[in-house]
PDB file of C-alpha atoms in Angstrom:
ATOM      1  CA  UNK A   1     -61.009 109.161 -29.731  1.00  0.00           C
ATOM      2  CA  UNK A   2     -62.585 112.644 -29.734  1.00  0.00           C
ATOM      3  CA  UNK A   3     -61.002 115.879 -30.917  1.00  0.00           C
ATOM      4  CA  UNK A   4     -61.556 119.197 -29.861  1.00  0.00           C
ATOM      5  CA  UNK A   5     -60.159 121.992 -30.955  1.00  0.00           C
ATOM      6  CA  UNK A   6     -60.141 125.555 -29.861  1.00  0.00           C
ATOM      7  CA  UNK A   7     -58.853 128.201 -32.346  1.00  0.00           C
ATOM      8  CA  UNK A   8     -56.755 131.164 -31.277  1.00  0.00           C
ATOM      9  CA  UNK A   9     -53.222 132.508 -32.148  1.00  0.00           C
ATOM     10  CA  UNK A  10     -50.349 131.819 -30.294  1.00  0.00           C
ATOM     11  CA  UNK A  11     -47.945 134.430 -28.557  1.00  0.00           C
ATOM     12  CA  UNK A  12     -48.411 136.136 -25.254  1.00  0.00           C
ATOM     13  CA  UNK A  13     -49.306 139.449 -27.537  1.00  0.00           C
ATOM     14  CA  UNK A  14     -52.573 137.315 -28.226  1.00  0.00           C
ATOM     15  CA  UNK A  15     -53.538 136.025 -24.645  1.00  0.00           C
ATOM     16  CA  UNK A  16     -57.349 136.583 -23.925  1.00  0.00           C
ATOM     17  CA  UNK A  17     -57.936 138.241 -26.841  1.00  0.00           C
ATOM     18  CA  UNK A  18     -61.285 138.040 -28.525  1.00  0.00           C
ATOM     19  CA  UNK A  19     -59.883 135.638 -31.359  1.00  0.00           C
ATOM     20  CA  UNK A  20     -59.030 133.051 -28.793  1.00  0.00           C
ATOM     21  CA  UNK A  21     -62.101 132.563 -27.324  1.00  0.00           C
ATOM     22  CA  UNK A  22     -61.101 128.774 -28.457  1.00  0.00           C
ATOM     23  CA  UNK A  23     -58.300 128.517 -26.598  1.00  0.00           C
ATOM     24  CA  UNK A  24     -59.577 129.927 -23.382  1.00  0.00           C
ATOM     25  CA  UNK A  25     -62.454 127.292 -23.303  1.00  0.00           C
ATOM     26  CA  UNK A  26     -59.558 124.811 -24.176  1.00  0.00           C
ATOM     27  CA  UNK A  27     -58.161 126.076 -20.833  1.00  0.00           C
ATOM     28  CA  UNK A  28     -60.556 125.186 -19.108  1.00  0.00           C
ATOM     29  CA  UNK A  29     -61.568 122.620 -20.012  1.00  0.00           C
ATOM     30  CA  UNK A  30     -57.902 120.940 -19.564  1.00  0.00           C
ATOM     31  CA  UNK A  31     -57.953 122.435 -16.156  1.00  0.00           C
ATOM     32  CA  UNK A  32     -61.144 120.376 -15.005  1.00  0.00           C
ATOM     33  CA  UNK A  33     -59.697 117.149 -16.640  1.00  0.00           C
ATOM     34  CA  UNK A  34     -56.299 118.090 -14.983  1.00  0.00           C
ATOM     35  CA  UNK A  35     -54.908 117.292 -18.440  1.00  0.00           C
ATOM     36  CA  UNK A  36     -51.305 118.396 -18.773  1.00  0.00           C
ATOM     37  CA  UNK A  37     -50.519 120.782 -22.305  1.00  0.00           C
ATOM     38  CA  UNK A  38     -47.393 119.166 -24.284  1.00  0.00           C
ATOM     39  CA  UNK A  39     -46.537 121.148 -28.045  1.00  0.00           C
ATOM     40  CA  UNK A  40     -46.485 118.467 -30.243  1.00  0.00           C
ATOM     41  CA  UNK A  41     -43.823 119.553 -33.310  1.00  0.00           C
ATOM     42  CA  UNK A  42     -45.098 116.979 -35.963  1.00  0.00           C
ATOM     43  CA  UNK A  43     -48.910 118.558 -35.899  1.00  0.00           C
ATOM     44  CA  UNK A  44     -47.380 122.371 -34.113  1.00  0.00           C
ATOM     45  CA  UNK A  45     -49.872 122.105 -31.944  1.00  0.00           C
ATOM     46  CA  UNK A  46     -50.203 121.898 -27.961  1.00  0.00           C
ATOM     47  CA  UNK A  47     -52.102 118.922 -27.135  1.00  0.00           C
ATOM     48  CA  UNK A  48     -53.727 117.725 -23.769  1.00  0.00           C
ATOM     49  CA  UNK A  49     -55.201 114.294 -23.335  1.00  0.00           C
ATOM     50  CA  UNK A  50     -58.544 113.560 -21.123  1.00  0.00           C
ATOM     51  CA  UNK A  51     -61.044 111.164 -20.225  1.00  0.00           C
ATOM     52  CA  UNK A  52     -64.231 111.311 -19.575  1.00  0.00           C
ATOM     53  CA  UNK A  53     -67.024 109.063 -18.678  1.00  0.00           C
ATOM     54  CA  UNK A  54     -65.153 106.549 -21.135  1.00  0.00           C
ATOM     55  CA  UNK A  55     -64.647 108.812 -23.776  1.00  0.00           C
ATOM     56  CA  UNK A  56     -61.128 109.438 -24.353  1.00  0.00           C
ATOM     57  CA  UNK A  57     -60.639 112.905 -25.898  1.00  0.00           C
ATOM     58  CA  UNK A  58     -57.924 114.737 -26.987  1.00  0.00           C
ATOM     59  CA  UNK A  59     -57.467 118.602 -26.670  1.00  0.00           C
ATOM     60  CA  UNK A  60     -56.412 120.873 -29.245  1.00  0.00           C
ATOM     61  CA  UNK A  61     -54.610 124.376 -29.597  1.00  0.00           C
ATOM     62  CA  UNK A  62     -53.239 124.736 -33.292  1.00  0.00           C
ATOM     63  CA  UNK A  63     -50.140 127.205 -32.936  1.00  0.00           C
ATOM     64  CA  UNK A  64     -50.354 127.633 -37.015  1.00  0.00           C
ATOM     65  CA  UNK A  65     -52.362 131.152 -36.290  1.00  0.00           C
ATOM     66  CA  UNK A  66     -55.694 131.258 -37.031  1.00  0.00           C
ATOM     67  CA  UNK A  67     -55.858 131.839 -40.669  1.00  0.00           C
ATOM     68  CA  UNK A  68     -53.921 128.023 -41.192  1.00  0.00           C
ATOM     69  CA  UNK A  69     -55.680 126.194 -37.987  1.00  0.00           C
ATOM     70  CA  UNK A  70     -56.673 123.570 -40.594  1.00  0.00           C
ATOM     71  CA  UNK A  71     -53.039 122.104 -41.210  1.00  0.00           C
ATOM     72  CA  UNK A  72     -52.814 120.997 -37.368  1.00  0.00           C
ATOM     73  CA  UNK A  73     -56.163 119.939 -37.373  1.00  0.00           C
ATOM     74  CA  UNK A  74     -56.214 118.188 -40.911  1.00  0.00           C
ATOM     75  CA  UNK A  75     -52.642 116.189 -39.838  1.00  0.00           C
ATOM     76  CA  UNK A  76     -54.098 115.364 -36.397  1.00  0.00           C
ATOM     77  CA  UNK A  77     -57.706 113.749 -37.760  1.00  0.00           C
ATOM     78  CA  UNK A  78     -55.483 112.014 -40.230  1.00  0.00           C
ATOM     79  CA  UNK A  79     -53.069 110.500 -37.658  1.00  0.00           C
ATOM     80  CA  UNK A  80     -55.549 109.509 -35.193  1.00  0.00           C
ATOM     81  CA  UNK A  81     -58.274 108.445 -37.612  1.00  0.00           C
ATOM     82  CA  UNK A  82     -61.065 111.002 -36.134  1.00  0.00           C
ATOM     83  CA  UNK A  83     -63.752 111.030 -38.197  1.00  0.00           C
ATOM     84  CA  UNK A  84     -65.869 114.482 -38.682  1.00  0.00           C
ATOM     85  CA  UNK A  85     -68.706 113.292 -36.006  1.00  0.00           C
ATOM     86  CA  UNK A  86     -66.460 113.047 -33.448  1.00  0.00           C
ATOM     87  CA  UNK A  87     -64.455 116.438 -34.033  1.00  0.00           C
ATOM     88  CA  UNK A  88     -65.773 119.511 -32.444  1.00  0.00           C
ATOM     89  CA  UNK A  89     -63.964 123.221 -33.230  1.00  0.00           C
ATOM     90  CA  UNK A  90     -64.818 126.097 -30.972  1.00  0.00           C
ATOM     91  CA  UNK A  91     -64.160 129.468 -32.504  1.00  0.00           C
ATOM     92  CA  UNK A  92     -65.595 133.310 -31.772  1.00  0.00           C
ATOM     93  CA  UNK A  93     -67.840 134.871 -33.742  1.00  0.00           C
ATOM     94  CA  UNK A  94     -68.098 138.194 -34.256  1.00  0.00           C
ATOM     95  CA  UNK A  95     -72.224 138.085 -35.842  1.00  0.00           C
ATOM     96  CA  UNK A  96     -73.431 136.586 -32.583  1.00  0.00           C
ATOM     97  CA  UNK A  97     -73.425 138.952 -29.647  1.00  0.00           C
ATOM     98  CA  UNK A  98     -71.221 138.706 -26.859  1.00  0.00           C
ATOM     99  CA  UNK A  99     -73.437 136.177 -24.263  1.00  0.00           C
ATOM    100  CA  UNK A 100     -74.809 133.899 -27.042  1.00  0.00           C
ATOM    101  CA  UNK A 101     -73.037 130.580 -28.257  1.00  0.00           C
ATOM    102  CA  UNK A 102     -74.405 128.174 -30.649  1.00  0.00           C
ATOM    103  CA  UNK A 103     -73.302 124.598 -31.540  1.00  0.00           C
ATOM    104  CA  UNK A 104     -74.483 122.950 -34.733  1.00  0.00           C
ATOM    105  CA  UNK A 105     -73.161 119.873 -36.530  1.00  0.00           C
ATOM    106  CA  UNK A 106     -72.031 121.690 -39.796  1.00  0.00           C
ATOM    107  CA  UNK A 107     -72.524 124.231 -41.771  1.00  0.00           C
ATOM    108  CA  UNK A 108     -70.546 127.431 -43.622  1.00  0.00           C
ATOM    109  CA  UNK A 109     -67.049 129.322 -42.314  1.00  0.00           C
ATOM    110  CA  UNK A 110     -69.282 132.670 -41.848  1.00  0.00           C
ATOM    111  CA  UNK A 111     -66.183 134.341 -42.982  1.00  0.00           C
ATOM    112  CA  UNK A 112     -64.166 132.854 -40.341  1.00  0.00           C
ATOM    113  CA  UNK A 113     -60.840 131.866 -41.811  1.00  0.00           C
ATOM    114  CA  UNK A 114     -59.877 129.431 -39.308  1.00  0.00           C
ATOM    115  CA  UNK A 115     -63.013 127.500 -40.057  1.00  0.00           C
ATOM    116  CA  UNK A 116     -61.991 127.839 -43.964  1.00  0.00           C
ATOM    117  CA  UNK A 117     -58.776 126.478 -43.741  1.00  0.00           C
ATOM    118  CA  UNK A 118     -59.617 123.269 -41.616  1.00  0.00           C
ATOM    119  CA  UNK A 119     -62.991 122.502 -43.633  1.00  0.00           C
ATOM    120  CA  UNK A 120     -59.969 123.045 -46.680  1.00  0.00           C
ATOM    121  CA  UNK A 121     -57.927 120.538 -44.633  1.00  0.00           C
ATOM    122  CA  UNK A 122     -60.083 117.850 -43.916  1.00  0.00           C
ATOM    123  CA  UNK A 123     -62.488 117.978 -47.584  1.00  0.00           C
ATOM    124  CA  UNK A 124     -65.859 118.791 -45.681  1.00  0.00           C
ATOM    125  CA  UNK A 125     -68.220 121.184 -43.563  1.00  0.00           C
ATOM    126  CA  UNK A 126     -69.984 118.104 -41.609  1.00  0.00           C
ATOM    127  CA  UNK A 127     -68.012 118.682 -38.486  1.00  0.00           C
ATOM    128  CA  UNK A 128     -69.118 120.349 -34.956  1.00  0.00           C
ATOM    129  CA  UNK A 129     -68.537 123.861 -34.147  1.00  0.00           C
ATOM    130  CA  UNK A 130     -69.420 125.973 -31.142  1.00  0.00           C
ATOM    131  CA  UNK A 131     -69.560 129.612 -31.932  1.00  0.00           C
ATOM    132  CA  UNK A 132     -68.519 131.647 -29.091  1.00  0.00           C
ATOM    133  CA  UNK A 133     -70.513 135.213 -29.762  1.00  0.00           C
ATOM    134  CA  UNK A 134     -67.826 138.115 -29.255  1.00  0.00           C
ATOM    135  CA  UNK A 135     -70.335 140.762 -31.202  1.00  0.00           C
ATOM    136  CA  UNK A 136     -68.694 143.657 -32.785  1.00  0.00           C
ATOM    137  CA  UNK A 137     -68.070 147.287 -32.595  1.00  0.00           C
ATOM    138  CA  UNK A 138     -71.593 149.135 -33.722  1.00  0.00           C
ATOM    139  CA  UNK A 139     -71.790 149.312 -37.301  1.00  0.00           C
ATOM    140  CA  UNK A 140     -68.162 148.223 -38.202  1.00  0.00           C
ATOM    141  CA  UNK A 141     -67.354 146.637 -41.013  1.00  0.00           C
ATOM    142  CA  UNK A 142     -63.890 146.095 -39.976  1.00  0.00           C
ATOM    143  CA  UNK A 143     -63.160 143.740 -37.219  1.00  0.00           C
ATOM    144  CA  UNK A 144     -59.675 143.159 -37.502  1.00  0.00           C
ATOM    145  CA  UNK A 145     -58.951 145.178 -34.833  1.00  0.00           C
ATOM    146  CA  UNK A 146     -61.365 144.598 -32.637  1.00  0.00           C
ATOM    147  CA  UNK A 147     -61.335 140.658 -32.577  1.00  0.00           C
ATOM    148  CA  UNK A 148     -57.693 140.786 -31.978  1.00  0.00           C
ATOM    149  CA  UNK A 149     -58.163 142.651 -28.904  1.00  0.00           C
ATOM    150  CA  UNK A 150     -59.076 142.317 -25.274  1.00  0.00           C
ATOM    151  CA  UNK A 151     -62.291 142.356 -23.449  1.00  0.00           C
ATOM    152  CA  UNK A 152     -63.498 145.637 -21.794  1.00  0.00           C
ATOM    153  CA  UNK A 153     -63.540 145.512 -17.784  1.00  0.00           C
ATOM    154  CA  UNK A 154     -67.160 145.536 -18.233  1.00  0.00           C
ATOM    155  CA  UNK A 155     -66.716 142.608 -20.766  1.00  0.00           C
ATOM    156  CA  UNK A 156     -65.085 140.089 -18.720  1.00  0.00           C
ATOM    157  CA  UNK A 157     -67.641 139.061 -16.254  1.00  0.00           C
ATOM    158  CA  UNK A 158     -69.808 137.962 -18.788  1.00  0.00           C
ATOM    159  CA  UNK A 159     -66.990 136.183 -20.874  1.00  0.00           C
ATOM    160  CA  UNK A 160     -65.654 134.282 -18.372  1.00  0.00           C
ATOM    161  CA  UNK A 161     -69.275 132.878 -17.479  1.00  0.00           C
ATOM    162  CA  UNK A 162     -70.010 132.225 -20.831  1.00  0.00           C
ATOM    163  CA  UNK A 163     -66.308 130.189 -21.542  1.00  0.00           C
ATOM    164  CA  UNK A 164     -68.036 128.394 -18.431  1.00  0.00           C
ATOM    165  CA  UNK A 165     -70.811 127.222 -20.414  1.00  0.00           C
ATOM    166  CA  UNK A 166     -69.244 126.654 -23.852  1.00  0.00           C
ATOM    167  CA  UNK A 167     -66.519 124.386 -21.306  1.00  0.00           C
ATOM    168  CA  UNK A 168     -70.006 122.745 -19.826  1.00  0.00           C
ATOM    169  CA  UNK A 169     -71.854 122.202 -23.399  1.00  0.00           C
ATOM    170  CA  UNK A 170     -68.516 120.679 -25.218  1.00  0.00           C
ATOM    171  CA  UNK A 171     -68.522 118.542 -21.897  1.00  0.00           C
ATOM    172  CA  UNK A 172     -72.095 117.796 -22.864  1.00  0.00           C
ATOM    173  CA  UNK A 173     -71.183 117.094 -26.661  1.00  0.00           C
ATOM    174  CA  UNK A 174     -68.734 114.476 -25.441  1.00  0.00           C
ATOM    175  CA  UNK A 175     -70.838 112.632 -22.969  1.00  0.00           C
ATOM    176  CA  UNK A 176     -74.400 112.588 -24.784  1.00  0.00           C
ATOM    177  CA  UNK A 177     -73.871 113.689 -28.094  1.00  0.00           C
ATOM    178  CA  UNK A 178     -74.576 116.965 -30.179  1.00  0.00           C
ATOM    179  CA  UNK A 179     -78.919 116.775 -30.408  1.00  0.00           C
ATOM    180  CA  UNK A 180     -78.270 116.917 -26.307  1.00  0.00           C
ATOM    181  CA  UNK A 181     -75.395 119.378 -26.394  1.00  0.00           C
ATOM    182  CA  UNK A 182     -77.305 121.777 -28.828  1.00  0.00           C
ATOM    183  CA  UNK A 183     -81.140 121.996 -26.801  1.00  0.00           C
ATOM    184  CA  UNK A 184     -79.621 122.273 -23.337  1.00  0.00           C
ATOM    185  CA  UNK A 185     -77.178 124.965 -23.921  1.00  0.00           C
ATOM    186  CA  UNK A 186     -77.424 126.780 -27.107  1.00  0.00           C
ATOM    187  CA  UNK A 187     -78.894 130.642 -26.754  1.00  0.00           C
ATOM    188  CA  UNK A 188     -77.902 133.100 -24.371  1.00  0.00           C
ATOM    189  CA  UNK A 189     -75.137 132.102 -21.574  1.00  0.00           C
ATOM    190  CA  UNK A 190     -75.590 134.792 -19.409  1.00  0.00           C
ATOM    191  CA  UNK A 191     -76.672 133.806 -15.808  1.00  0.00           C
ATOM    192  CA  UNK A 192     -77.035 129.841 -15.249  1.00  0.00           C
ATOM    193  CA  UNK A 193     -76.386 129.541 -19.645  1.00  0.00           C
ATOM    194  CA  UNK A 194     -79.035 126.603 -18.912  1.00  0.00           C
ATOM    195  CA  UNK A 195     -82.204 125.868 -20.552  1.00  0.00           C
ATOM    196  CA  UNK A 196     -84.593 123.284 -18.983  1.00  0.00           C
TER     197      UNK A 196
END
């Protein structure tokens, strides 16, 4: 079993906000799987089940907010025994530019408390996660504002094609694996999002 989680909050107030670039690549990603959403009290998460070229994955919206994604996430990889190569988070990023994404197997919270609390939760940094680049306001130190609002009009085109991609390279991640995942997709998503 695979996990993959996208981070968000919950709460219509939060819908296609910039902070849930997780869950909107969630969505679609359990709309080409036609995987039904069920909330799941024991984890308080909504979960979705898929297959996929014999891969059996299960999706993953925590509906802890953000700042305690790790408690759903942490109780889930317990339960099902998911060990950190086979869980991927996808999360925004406000230091990579709206357009870019970038998967890597591991590696530091840049800030991002979701990412804090599960790496708290499950006792390591060696798992997968996609960054989803939302950029930032010019020269703005703080964000809280902006990540917890919605795109511009001018914004949306080119967020919606790059959830697209981030659906297509977790898609990738699942079937061949992250050294794959990470040279055919990672970089700017604009246009096709794929390298050769």
């Amino acid at each position: 079993m695979h996990l993959i989680v996208g981070l968000g909050n919950p709460g219509a107030e939060y819908a296609r906000t910039r902070h849930n670039a997780g869950f909107l690549v969630l969505a679609l990603l359990a709309g080409r799987w036609r995987a039904d959403w069920n909330y799941d009290k024991k984890f308080n998460a909504r979960l979705a089940r898929g297959e996929r070229g014999g891969n059996r994955a299960l999706l993953c919206e925590p509906q802890t907010y953000m700042n305690s994604s790790g408690e759903a996430v942490g109780a889930l990889a317990a339960f099902y025994r998911i060990v950190p190569a086979r869980l991927l988070v996808i999360v925004d990023d406000a230091d990579l530019p709206l357009g870019e994404i970038r998967l890597r197997p591991g590696g530091g919270s840049g800030g991002h408390h979701g990412l804090e609390s599960i790496e708290q939760h499950l006792g390591t940094k060696q798992f997968a996660r996609l960054r989803i680049g939302i950029g930032r306001a010019e020269g703005a130190r703080e964000i809280t504002n902006y990540v917890l609002g919605r795109f511009s009009a001018a914004e949306v085109t080119v967020a919606d094609e790059v959830f697209k991609v981030a659906a297509d390279q977790a898609e990738c991640w699942l079937d061949a694996g992250i050294q794959k995942a990470m040279n055919q997709f990672n970089g700017t998503a604009g246009g096709s999002g794929k390298k050769d």
